[in-house]
Short mmCIF file of C-alpha atoms and ligand atoms in Angstrom, two decimals:
data_model
loop_
_atom_site.label_atom_id
_atom_site.label_comp_id
_atom_site.label_asym_id
_atom_site.label_seq_id
_atom_site.Cartn_x
_atom_site.Cartn_y
_atom_site.Cartn_z
CA MET A 173 -27.21 -60.59 -35.50
CA GLY A 174 -27.43 -60.17 -31.69
CA LEU A 175 -25.66 -57.64 -29.53
CA ASP A 176 -22.01 -58.23 -28.99
CA PHE A 177 -20.25 -55.70 -26.84
CA SER A 178 -16.92 -57.40 -27.22
CA ILE A 179 -16.76 -55.46 -30.49
CA LEU A 180 -15.94 -52.38 -28.38
CA ALA A 181 -12.59 -53.87 -27.48
CA GLY A 182 -10.00 -52.38 -29.74
CA TYR A 183 -12.02 -49.17 -30.01
CA GLU A 184 -11.64 -47.99 -26.39
CA GLY A 185 -8.87 -45.69 -27.56
CA VAL A 186 -11.13 -44.05 -30.14
CA LEU A 187 -13.96 -43.59 -27.67
CA VAL A 188 -11.71 -42.25 -24.92
CA GLN A 189 -10.11 -39.87 -27.37
CA GLY A 190 -13.60 -38.72 -28.40
CA ALA A 191 -14.61 -38.28 -24.77
CA ILE A 192 -11.53 -36.16 -24.16
CA TRP A 193 -12.43 -33.86 -27.05
CA THR A 194 -15.99 -33.62 -25.75
CA VAL A 195 -14.70 -32.67 -22.31
CA GLY A 196 -12.37 -30.13 -23.87
CA LEU A 197 -15.16 -28.58 -25.94
CA THR A 198 -17.49 -28.54 -22.97
CA VAL A 199 -15.10 -27.11 -20.39
CA ALA A 200 -13.76 -24.42 -22.71
CA SER A 201 -17.29 -23.46 -23.79
CA ILE A 202 -18.65 -23.43 -20.24
CA VAL A 203 -15.89 -21.14 -19.02
CA LEU A 204 -16.18 -18.83 -22.01
CA SER A 205 -19.99 -18.77 -21.96
CA LEU A 206 -19.99 -17.84 -18.27
CA VAL A 207 -17.49 -15.06 -18.78
CA ILE A 208 -19.28 -13.69 -21.84
CA GLY A 209 -22.72 -14.20 -20.27
CA THR A 210 -21.66 -12.32 -17.12
CA LEU A 211 -20.19 -9.45 -19.10
CA MET A 212 -23.30 -9.23 -21.28
CA ALA A 213 -25.53 -9.16 -18.20
CA VAL A 214 -23.45 -6.49 -16.50
CA PHE A 215 -23.13 -4.30 -19.59
CA ARG A 216 -26.80 -4.54 -20.44
CA LEU A 217 -27.75 -3.56 -16.89
CA SER A 218 -25.30 -0.68 -16.84
CA GLY A 219 -26.94 0.56 -20.02
CA MET A 220 -23.59 1.27 -21.66
CA ARG A 221 -24.52 2.70 -25.03
CA ILE A 222 -21.39 1.66 -26.91
CA VAL A 223 -22.04 -2.01 -26.29
CA ARG A 224 -25.81 -2.02 -26.49
CA TRP A 225 -26.02 -2.49 -30.25
CA PRO A 226 -23.41 -5.22 -30.67
CA VAL A 227 -24.80 -7.07 -27.65
CA SER A 228 -28.36 -6.85 -28.94
CA PHE A 229 -27.19 -8.20 -32.30
CA VAL A 230 -25.39 -11.14 -30.70
CA ILE A 231 -28.45 -11.92 -28.59
CA TRP A 232 -30.75 -11.76 -31.59
CA LEU A 233 -28.50 -14.01 -33.64
CA PHE A 234 -27.75 -16.61 -30.99
CA MET A 235 -31.17 -16.84 -29.40
CA GLY A 236 -33.21 -16.71 -32.56
CA THR A 237 -31.39 -19.25 -34.73
CA PRO A 238 -30.50 -22.95 -34.39
CA LEU A 239 -27.11 -23.95 -33.02
CA LEU A 240 -26.48 -26.02 -36.14
CA LEU A 241 -26.80 -22.97 -38.33
CA GLN A 242 -24.55 -21.00 -36.00
CA LEU A 243 -21.89 -23.67 -36.29
CA TYR A 244 -22.03 -23.61 -40.08
CA LEU A 245 -22.01 -19.83 -40.08
CA ILE A 246 -18.94 -19.58 -37.88
CA TYR A 247 -17.00 -22.46 -39.43
CA PHE A 248 -17.84 -22.12 -43.12
CA GLY A 249 -19.21 -18.58 -43.30
CA LEU A 250 -16.40 -16.65 -41.60
CA VAL A 251 -13.81 -18.07 -43.98
CA GLN A 252 -15.34 -15.88 -46.67
CA ILE A 253 -14.42 -12.78 -44.71
CA GLY A 254 -10.94 -14.12 -44.07
CA LEU A 255 -11.47 -15.74 -40.65
CA ASP A 256 -10.29 -19.29 -41.13
CA LEU A 257 -10.92 -20.96 -37.77
CA ASN A 258 -10.08 -24.56 -37.04
CA ALA A 259 -13.08 -26.76 -36.30
CA PHE A 260 -12.46 -26.98 -32.56
CA THR A 261 -12.18 -23.20 -32.17
CA ALA A 262 -15.27 -22.64 -34.30
CA GLY A 263 -17.14 -25.19 -32.16
CA VAL A 264 -16.10 -23.52 -28.91
CA ILE A 265 -17.09 -20.08 -30.20
CA ALA A 266 -20.50 -21.26 -31.39
CA LEU A 267 -21.27 -23.18 -28.20
CA SER A 268 -20.01 -20.34 -25.98
CA LEU A 269 -22.01 -17.63 -27.66
CA HIS A 270 -25.09 -19.81 -27.99
CA PHE A 271 -25.12 -20.52 -24.26
CA ALA A 272 -23.78 -17.12 -23.21
CA VAL A 273 -26.98 -15.41 -24.33
CA TYR A 274 -29.07 -17.74 -22.17
CA ASP A 275 -26.61 -17.48 -19.27
CA ALA A 276 -26.78 -13.69 -19.60
CA ASP A 277 -30.54 -13.70 -19.04
CA ILE A 278 -30.21 -15.94 -16.00
CA ILE A 279 -27.34 -13.91 -14.54
CA ARG A 280 -29.17 -10.67 -15.19
CA ALA A 281 -32.11 -11.92 -13.15
CA GLY A 282 -29.63 -12.97 -10.45
CA ILE A 283 -28.05 -9.53 -10.35
CA VAL A 284 -31.39 -7.75 -10.16
CA ALA A 285 -32.34 -10.00 -7.24
CA VAL A 286 -29.32 -8.94 -5.16
CA ASP A 287 -30.41 -6.42 -2.53
CA LYS A 288 -29.77 -2.81 -3.55
CA GLY A 289 -28.14 -2.24 -0.16
CA GLN A 290 -25.24 -4.45 -1.24
CA TYR A 291 -24.36 -2.06 -4.03
CA GLU A 292 -24.76 0.96 -1.79
CA ALA A 293 -22.59 -0.54 0.93
CA ALA A 294 -19.84 -1.25 -1.59
CA ARG A 295 -20.04 2.24 -3.11
CA SER A 296 -20.15 3.88 0.33
CA LEU A 297 -16.74 2.32 1.04
CA GLY A 298 -15.32 3.99 -2.05
CA LEU A 299 -15.51 1.09 -4.50
CA SER A 300 -16.13 2.03 -8.12
CA HIS A 301 -19.16 0.71 -9.98
CA ALA A 302 -17.03 -1.99 -11.61
CA GLN A 303 -15.44 -2.98 -8.30
CA ALA A 304 -18.82 -3.15 -6.57
CA MET A 305 -20.14 -5.39 -9.34
CA ARG A 306 -17.08 -7.61 -9.38
CA LYS A 307 -16.59 -8.02 -5.65
CA SER A 308 -20.09 -7.88 -4.25
CA ILE A 309 -22.94 -8.11 -6.73
CA VAL A 310 -21.78 -10.60 -9.38
CA PRO A 311 -20.45 -13.27 -6.99
CA GLN A 312 -23.72 -13.21 -5.07
CA ALA A 313 -25.74 -13.29 -8.28
CA LEU A 314 -23.76 -16.27 -9.60
CA TYR A 315 -24.20 -18.20 -6.38
CA ASN A 316 -27.93 -17.45 -6.44
CA VAL A 317 -28.42 -18.73 -9.97
CA ALA A 318 -25.94 -21.62 -9.78
CA PRO A 319 -28.69 -24.27 -10.18
CA ALA A 320 -30.07 -22.66 -13.34
CA LEU A 321 -26.58 -22.19 -14.76
CA GLY A 322 -25.85 -25.81 -13.91
CA ASN A 323 -28.75 -26.88 -16.10
CA MET A 324 -27.34 -24.83 -18.95
CA MET A 325 -23.97 -26.51 -18.53
CA ILE A 326 -25.52 -29.95 -18.76
CA ALA A 327 -27.41 -28.89 -21.86
CA LEU A 328 -24.15 -27.56 -23.29
CA LEU A 329 -22.41 -30.89 -22.72
CA LYS A 330 -25.14 -32.67 -24.64
CA GLU A 331 -25.36 -30.10 -27.43
CA SER A 332 -21.61 -30.34 -27.94
CA SER A 333 -22.35 -33.47 -29.99
CA LEU A 334 -23.60 -31.17 -32.77
CA VAL A 335 -20.04 -29.98 -33.28
CA SER A 336 -19.46 -33.37 -34.94
CA VAL A 337 -20.99 -31.91 -38.11
CA ILE A 338 -17.99 -29.68 -38.68
CA GLY A 339 -15.62 -32.58 -38.16
CA VAL A 340 -14.39 -32.26 -34.58
CA MET A 341 -13.60 -35.81 -33.48
CA GLU A 342 -15.61 -35.58 -30.32
CA LEU A 343 -17.50 -38.47 -28.79
CA THR A 344 -20.41 -38.69 -31.24
CA LEU A 345 -18.25 -38.47 -34.32
CA SER A 346 -15.78 -40.96 -32.83
CA ALA A 347 -18.62 -43.41 -32.32
CA GLN A 348 -19.73 -42.84 -35.90
CA ARG A 349 -16.24 -43.55 -37.21
CA ALA A 350 -16.11 -46.79 -35.25
CA ILE A 351 -19.54 -47.70 -36.63
CA SER A 352 -18.50 -47.14 -40.24
CA ASP A 353 -15.64 -49.53 -39.52
CA THR A 354 -17.70 -52.22 -37.85
CA PHE A 355 -21.32 -51.67 -38.92
CA ARG A 356 -22.36 -52.05 -35.26
CA PRO A 357 -24.33 -48.83 -34.52
CA PHE A 358 -26.20 -50.12 -31.49
CA GLU A 359 -23.15 -51.09 -29.43
CA PHE A 360 -21.21 -47.93 -30.18
CA TYR A 361 -24.06 -45.47 -29.76
CA LEU A 362 -24.93 -47.15 -26.50
CA ALA A 363 -21.32 -46.95 -25.38
CA ALA A 364 -21.26 -43.23 -26.27
CA ALA A 365 -24.55 -42.75 -24.39
CA VAL A 366 -23.05 -44.29 -21.27
CA ILE A 367 -20.01 -42.02 -21.51
CA TYR A 368 -22.23 -38.92 -21.92
CA TYR A 369 -24.20 -40.07 -18.91
CA VAL A 370 -21.07 -40.43 -16.79
CA LEU A 371 -19.78 -37.02 -17.88
CA ASN A 372 -23.15 -35.57 -16.94
CA LEU A 373 -22.91 -37.06 -13.48
CA VAL A 374 -19.48 -35.53 -12.98
CA LEU A 375 -20.75 -32.13 -14.11
CA GLU A 376 -23.73 -32.39 -11.78
CA GLN A 377 -21.40 -33.08 -8.89
CA ALA A 378 -19.35 -30.02 -9.77
CA VAL A 379 -22.49 -27.86 -9.78
CA LYS A 380 -23.55 -29.36 -6.45
CA ALA A 381 -20.16 -28.51 -4.98
CA VAL A 382 -20.64 -24.85 -5.97
CA GLU A 383 -24.12 -24.89 -4.45
CA ARG A 384 -22.76 -26.35 -1.22
CA ARG A 385 -20.19 -23.59 -1.10
CA SER A 386 -22.91 -20.97 -1.39
CA ALA A 387 -25.04 -22.76 1.20
CA LYS A 388 -22.34 -21.94 3.73
CA TYR A 389 -23.35 -18.31 3.78
CA ARG A 390 -27.10 -18.66 3.55
CA MET B 180 -7.73 20.52 15.13
CA SER B 181 -9.20 23.22 12.96
CA ASN B 182 -12.53 24.72 13.78
CA ASP B 183 -13.72 24.84 10.20
CA PRO B 184 -16.68 22.54 9.83
CA ILE B 185 -15.77 19.19 8.32
CA ILE B 186 -19.27 18.93 6.90
CA ARG B 187 -21.08 22.01 5.68
CA ILE B 188 -24.45 21.89 4.00
CA LYS B 189 -25.86 25.00 2.37
CA ASP B 190 -29.42 25.51 1.18
CA LEU B 191 -29.80 21.90 0.13
CA HIS B 192 -32.84 20.91 -1.90
CA LYS B 193 -33.74 17.44 -3.04
CA SER B 194 -36.76 16.28 -5.00
CA PHE B 195 -37.84 12.83 -6.02
CA GLY B 196 -39.71 13.57 -9.20
CA PRO B 197 -42.25 16.24 -8.33
CA VAL B 198 -41.96 15.69 -4.58
CA GLU B 199 -39.55 17.92 -2.71
CA VAL B 200 -38.28 16.06 0.36
CA LEU B 201 -35.45 18.40 1.39
CA LYS B 202 -36.51 22.03 1.30
CA GLY B 203 -33.43 24.09 1.99
CA ILE B 204 -31.25 22.47 4.63
CA ASP B 205 -28.33 24.26 6.27
CA MET B 206 -26.09 22.36 8.61
CA ASP B 207 -22.52 22.52 9.93
CA VAL B 208 -20.68 19.73 11.64
CA ALA B 209 -17.39 20.53 13.36
CA PRO B 210 -14.57 17.98 13.51
CA GLY B 211 -15.21 15.64 16.41
CA GLN B 212 -18.78 16.78 16.79
CA ILE B 213 -21.53 14.25 17.34
CA VAL B 214 -24.79 15.27 15.76
CA ALA B 215 -28.03 13.41 16.36
CA LEU B 216 -30.60 13.81 13.60
CA ILE B 217 -34.15 13.19 14.77
CA GLY B 218 -37.61 13.70 13.39
CA PRO B 219 -40.76 11.94 12.32
CA SER B 220 -40.79 9.23 9.71
CA GLY B 221 -40.58 10.62 6.19
CA SER B 222 -39.09 13.92 7.29
CA GLY B 223 -36.03 13.39 5.09
CA LYS B 224 -33.36 12.28 7.60
CA SER B 225 -32.11 9.34 5.56
CA THR B 226 -32.19 11.35 2.38
CA LEU B 227 -30.14 14.12 3.96
CA LEU B 228 -27.58 11.63 5.28
CA ARG B 229 -27.32 9.91 1.92
CA THR B 230 -26.70 13.15 0.05
CA ILE B 231 -23.56 13.70 2.11
CA ASN B 232 -21.79 10.76 0.44
CA GLN B 233 -23.90 11.20 -2.69
CA LEU B 234 -25.68 7.88 -2.58
CA GLU B 235 -28.42 10.36 -3.35
CA ASP B 236 -27.69 13.27 -5.67
CA VAL B 237 -29.13 16.67 -4.92
CA THR B 238 -31.39 19.04 -6.80
CA SER B 239 -29.66 22.22 -5.67
CA GLY B 240 -27.46 23.54 -2.91
CA GLU B 241 -23.96 22.73 -1.74
CA ILE B 242 -22.32 20.10 0.39
CA PHE B 243 -18.74 20.53 1.53
CA PHE B 244 -16.69 17.78 3.07
CA ASP B 245 -13.32 18.61 4.53
CA GLY B 246 -13.27 21.83 2.54
CA ALA B 247 -14.09 20.24 -0.84
CA LEU B 248 -17.36 20.65 -2.68
CA VAL B 249 -18.93 17.20 -2.73
CA ASN B 250 -21.59 17.77 -5.37
CA ARG B 251 -19.26 19.36 -7.90
CA ASP B 252 -20.59 19.57 -11.41
CA LEU B 253 -18.25 17.23 -13.27
CA PRO B 254 -18.43 15.00 -16.34
CA HIS B 255 -19.60 11.53 -15.40
CA ARG B 256 -16.20 9.84 -15.24
CA GLN B 257 -14.50 12.54 -13.23
CA ARG B 258 -17.46 12.75 -10.91
CA GLU B 259 -17.24 9.00 -10.25
CA LYS B 260 -13.53 9.29 -9.51
CA HIS B 261 -14.06 12.26 -7.23
CA LEU B 262 -16.82 10.45 -5.34
CA ASN B 263 -14.89 7.19 -5.03
CA ARG B 264 -12.07 9.13 -3.43
CA LEU B 265 -14.38 11.12 -1.18
CA ARG B 266 -16.42 8.15 0.02
CA GLN B 267 -13.29 6.50 1.35
CA ASP B 268 -13.23 9.24 3.98
CA ILE B 269 -16.90 8.96 4.93
CA GLY B 270 -17.97 5.79 6.69
CA MET B 271 -21.60 4.77 6.50
CA VAL B 272 -23.57 2.26 8.54
CA PHE B 273 -27.00 1.14 7.39
CA GLN B 274 -30.17 0.08 9.16
CA HIS B 275 -30.06 -3.37 7.55
CA PHE B 276 -26.29 -3.86 7.94
CA ASN B 277 -25.72 -4.66 4.25
CA LEU B 278 -22.80 -6.93 5.10
CA PHE B 279 -21.48 -8.90 2.15
CA PRO B 280 -23.05 -12.30 2.82
CA HIS B 281 -20.56 -14.28 0.74
CA LEU B 282 -17.63 -13.01 2.81
CA THR B 283 -16.70 -13.80 6.41
CA ALA B 284 -16.71 -11.07 9.05
CA ILE B 285 -13.01 -10.39 8.67
CA GLU B 286 -13.19 -10.51 4.85
CA ASN B 287 -15.97 -7.93 5.02
CA VAL B 288 -13.60 -5.69 6.97
CA THR B 289 -10.48 -6.18 4.83
CA MET B 290 -12.10 -6.07 1.40
CA ALA B 291 -12.21 -2.34 0.74
CA PRO B 292 -8.82 -1.31 2.15
CA VAL B 293 -7.06 -4.07 0.20
CA LEU B 294 -9.00 -3.56 -3.03
CA LEU B 295 -8.47 0.21 -2.91
CA GLY B 296 -4.79 -0.14 -2.20
CA ARG B 297 -4.93 1.41 1.24
CA GLN B 298 -3.23 -1.53 2.93
CA THR B 299 -1.46 -4.73 2.01
CA LYS B 300 -3.36 -7.90 2.76
CA THR B 301 -1.20 -8.53 5.85
CA GLN B 302 -1.66 -5.00 7.19
CA ALA B 303 -5.38 -5.16 6.52
CA LEU B 304 -5.75 -8.46 8.36
CA ALA B 305 -3.92 -7.13 11.41
CA GLU B 306 -5.97 -3.95 11.31
CA ALA B 307 -9.21 -5.90 10.89
CA ARG B 308 -8.42 -8.10 13.86
CA ALA B 309 -7.83 -5.02 15.97
CA LEU B 310 -11.13 -3.51 14.78
CA LEU B 311 -13.07 -6.70 15.44
CA GLU B 312 -11.58 -6.79 18.91
CA LYS B 313 -12.60 -3.19 19.41
CA VAL B 314 -16.22 -4.03 18.60
CA GLY B 315 -16.00 -7.15 20.76
CA LEU B 316 -16.02 -9.77 18.01
CA SER B 317 -12.52 -11.26 17.96
CA ASP B 318 -14.01 -14.72 18.23
CA ARG B 319 -16.33 -14.22 15.24
CA ALA B 320 -13.75 -13.22 12.62
CA ASP B 321 -14.31 -16.29 10.43
CA TYR B 322 -18.10 -16.41 10.70
CA TYR B 323 -20.29 -15.67 7.72
CA PRO B 324 -22.88 -12.93 8.41
CA SER B 325 -25.70 -15.48 8.31
CA ARG B 326 -24.26 -17.02 11.46
CA LEU B 327 -24.18 -13.74 13.38
CA SER B 328 -26.89 -12.07 15.44
CA GLY B 329 -28.20 -8.68 14.33
CA GLY B 330 -26.14 -6.87 16.93
CA GLN B 331 -23.01 -8.73 15.88
CA LYS B 332 -23.69 -7.99 12.22
CA GLN B 333 -24.04 -4.31 12.93
CA ARG B 334 -20.80 -4.25 14.89
CA VAL B 335 -19.01 -5.93 11.97
CA ALA B 336 -20.56 -3.30 9.68
CA ILE B 337 -19.14 -0.56 11.91
CA ALA B 338 -15.72 -2.24 11.85
CA ARG B 339 -15.95 -2.48 8.05
CA ALA B 340 -16.59 1.26 7.78
CA LEU B 341 -13.81 2.07 10.26
CA ALA B 342 -11.31 0.00 8.28
CA MET B 343 -11.12 2.77 5.70
CA ASN B 344 -10.02 5.08 8.52
CA PRO B 345 -12.75 7.61 7.69
CA LYS B 346 -12.81 11.22 8.81
CA ALA B 347 -16.51 11.04 9.64
CA MET B 348 -19.16 8.39 10.14
CA LEU B 349 -22.82 8.42 9.11
CA PHE B 350 -25.26 6.18 10.97
CA ASP B 351 -28.77 5.66 9.64
CA GLU B 352 -30.99 4.14 12.33
CA VAL B 353 -28.45 1.44 12.90
CA THR B 354 -30.32 -0.14 15.82
CA SER B 355 -33.90 0.00 14.60
CA ALA B 356 -33.79 -3.42 12.93
CA LEU B 357 -32.42 -5.03 16.09
CA ASP B 358 -34.15 -6.94 18.86
CA PRO B 359 -34.29 -4.63 21.88
CA GLU B 360 -31.80 -6.69 23.87
CA LEU B 361 -29.17 -6.26 21.14
CA VAL B 362 -29.40 -2.48 20.90
CA GLY B 363 -27.08 -1.85 23.84
CA GLU B 364 -24.03 -3.59 22.37
CA VAL B 365 -24.19 -1.46 19.22
CA ASN B 366 -24.83 1.76 21.11
CA LYS B 367 -21.83 0.98 23.28
CA VAL B 368 -19.58 0.86 20.23
CA MET B 369 -20.92 4.20 19.02
CA LYS B 370 -20.35 5.73 22.45
CA GLN B 371 -16.79 4.52 22.38
CA LEU B 372 -16.29 6.18 18.99
CA ALA B 373 -17.77 9.36 20.42
CA GLN B 374 -15.22 9.29 23.23
CA GLU B 375 -12.49 8.98 20.62
CA HIS B 376 -13.85 12.16 19.00
CA MET B 377 -14.92 10.56 15.77
CA THR B 378 -17.11 13.00 13.84
CA MET B 379 -20.54 11.40 13.59
CA ILE B 380 -24.00 12.10 12.31
CA ILE B 381 -26.45 9.71 13.88
CA VAL B 382 -30.00 9.38 12.61
CA THR B 383 -31.97 7.81 15.41
CA HIS B 384 -35.38 7.29 16.94
CA GLU B 385 -33.82 6.60 20.34
CA LEU B 386 -33.97 9.96 22.01
CA ARG B 387 -32.38 8.77 25.22
CA PHE B 388 -29.34 7.54 23.31
CA ALA B 389 -29.29 10.78 21.33
CA SER B 390 -29.23 12.85 24.48
CA ASP B 391 -26.53 10.61 25.96
CA VAL B 392 -24.10 10.62 23.11
CA ALA B 393 -24.72 13.71 20.99
CA ASP B 394 -23.43 17.18 21.62
CA HIS B 395 -25.80 18.67 19.08
CA VAL B 396 -29.32 17.62 18.15
CA VAL B 397 -31.07 18.55 14.92
CA PHE B 398 -34.83 18.13 14.68
CA MET B 399 -36.18 17.80 11.16
CA ALA B 400 -39.75 17.72 9.92
CA ASP B 401 -41.14 17.85 6.39
CA GLY B 402 -37.79 18.44 4.80
CA VAL B 403 -36.67 21.37 6.92
CA VAL B 404 -34.63 21.80 10.08
CA VAL B 405 -37.20 22.97 12.59
CA GLU B 406 -34.96 23.38 15.56
CA GLU B 407 -31.47 22.49 16.73
CA GLY B 408 -29.28 22.85 19.78
CA PRO B 409 -27.55 21.02 22.59
CA PRO B 410 -29.51 17.96 23.74
CA ASP B 411 -30.36 19.41 27.14
CA ALA B 412 -31.91 22.51 25.69
CA LEU B 413 -33.69 20.79 22.84
CA PHE B 414 -35.14 17.97 24.90
CA ARG B 415 -35.96 19.94 28.06
CA ALA B 416 -37.05 23.21 26.57
CA PRO B 417 -38.05 22.88 22.93
CA GLN B 418 -38.99 26.21 21.36
CA HIS B 419 -41.23 25.15 18.53
CA GLU B 420 -44.67 23.58 18.65
CA ARG B 421 -43.63 20.97 16.10
CA THR B 422 -40.70 19.88 18.29
CA LYS B 423 -42.84 19.76 21.40
CA ALA B 424 -45.46 17.66 19.68
CA PHE B 425 -42.85 15.25 18.34
CA LEU B 426 -41.09 14.84 21.68
CA GLN B 427 -44.35 14.36 23.50
CA GLN B 428 -45.46 11.72 21.04
CA VAL B 429 -42.16 9.82 21.20
CA PHE B 430 -41.92 9.92 24.97
CA GLU B 431 -45.51 8.84 25.42
CA GLY B 432 -45.38 6.21 22.69
N1 ATP C 549 -35.85 6.82 -3.82
C1 ATP C 549 -36.95 7.51 -3.51
N2 ATP C 549 -37.88 7.77 -4.45
C2 ATP C 549 -38.98 8.49 -4.16
N3 ATP C 549 -39.25 8.98 -2.94
C3 ATP C 549 -38.38 8.74 -1.96
C4 ATP C 549 -37.18 8.00 -2.19
N4 ATP C 549 -36.50 7.92 -1.02
C5 ATP C 549 -37.23 8.60 -0.11
N5 ATP C 549 -38.36 9.08 -0.67
C6 ATP C 549 -39.37 9.90 0.02
O1 ATP C 549 -38.72 10.98 0.62
C7 ATP C 549 -39.29 11.29 1.88
C8 ATP C 549 -38.21 11.30 2.92
O2 ATP C 549 -37.73 9.98 3.09
P1 ATP C 549 -36.57 9.62 4.10
O3 ATP C 549 -36.32 8.17 3.93
O4 ATP C 549 -35.43 10.53 3.92
O5 ATP C 549 -37.25 9.89 5.50
P2 ATP C 549 -36.73 9.53 6.96
O6 ATP C 549 -36.79 10.78 7.73
O7 ATP C 549 -35.44 8.85 6.87
O8 ATP C 549 -37.86 8.52 7.46
P3 ATP C 549 -37.74 7.26 8.41
O9 ATP C 549 -37.67 7.77 9.81
O10 ATP C 549 -39.00 6.50 8.15
O11 ATP C 549 -36.53 6.50 7.98
C9 ATP C 549 -40.37 10.25 2.12
O12 ATP C 549 -41.60 10.82 1.80
C10 ATP C 549 -40.04 9.15 1.16
O13 ATP C 549 -41.20 8.49 0.73
MG1 MG C 550 -34.79 6.87 7.29
#
């Protein structure tokens, strides 16, 4: 049995639908992981005692264990304590937290690298600590580490395929469904690979656009 | 205008760890007065300036600004609030400009007044344009700092501080990072402020500028005020050996 890509016809809808869920998972998780990662970086640097313990726990859990286990824990485990999340939400939470802890490390390094004079200038104008961080330090830090964060985002897009194990009909699972219909794994996995590749290219362009923006002020 | 000092420093001590760098400073600055702070490197000039707006906290002593005790002993949160309020009235200009590089010149100027609710965005923009014109940079409003010369950056930094409409301005060697040919344009702006009777403390190594613009000169060495007085007296007839030696060295070097 040779390759026959005409088999894909009739399944475009399934694949496109899967791609849309993958984009949804990825975009939601990227946004959330950046927000959480930034907050974690800022709080850890400010040495706020109230948050130190919970943050350390989250970092330990999400850096030290596999994403697959985290997905199972959040989707199947939390039900036991009464948190019944739908699969998509559970997937977004797992991906966000998993990448937030890595983002936090990157952003923390970015913040530390911003010249101390920036903070002093902001405070000398009467800005509070939070305002100085928000308006001066964090934006500069994020621009500085945009390339490294971009790599994390591309990794996140790819890792989002793991969410298929809890039944989110994203691209990988959609391809699998089509395969169990047709018994043509090669064509459908290849088709999914091409779609992942295209999505990656789009994401790369988005990261480049941010980098260009920051190049304006360098 | 009242004659009470707007800045009053009493028996100020400051240590970094075991090293005492300010060893009992007393200083009064009257409203509208222009004080030049001079002295050898490491004498504590920057530290003294930075204690006034509490970028540096103090070990002991008192600082009053506009009648209020700056270094009040308060719980952390209240202290932050008190300082945020106070710093709005004290402009500071730094040796290395410290402009926000991700904001244009005019955004640098409008940021604080808008964020702190001093002005609406529209008011702040109008005010910022006027300030940029005042420092001679109307045509650079939309430039990012990286596209400005050192002298231009420092003039934007002065405009940024003035945008909060401060009651006093602190200058810490604001021309020493500049190429010599750019010093004049910044000094000119400071002179203009002096003519408008802005209260200023100017830390500087440029004694000629100090004698031009200041009406009071304070000479510091090793964390103490050695000698102070009007520029003519201090520069022409210094009383202390330490002052004489310093002036001689600077004028020869
Ligand atoms: N954050 C700090 N930690 C430890 N020591 C410090 C700190 N800041 C300043 N010092 C020390 O305090 C002393 C006074 O420094 P300061 O910067 O106030 O001097 P200055 O008169 O401004 O000198 P310059 O003319 O070189 O700017 C110096 O010995 C310096 O090394
Ligand atoms: Mg200094």
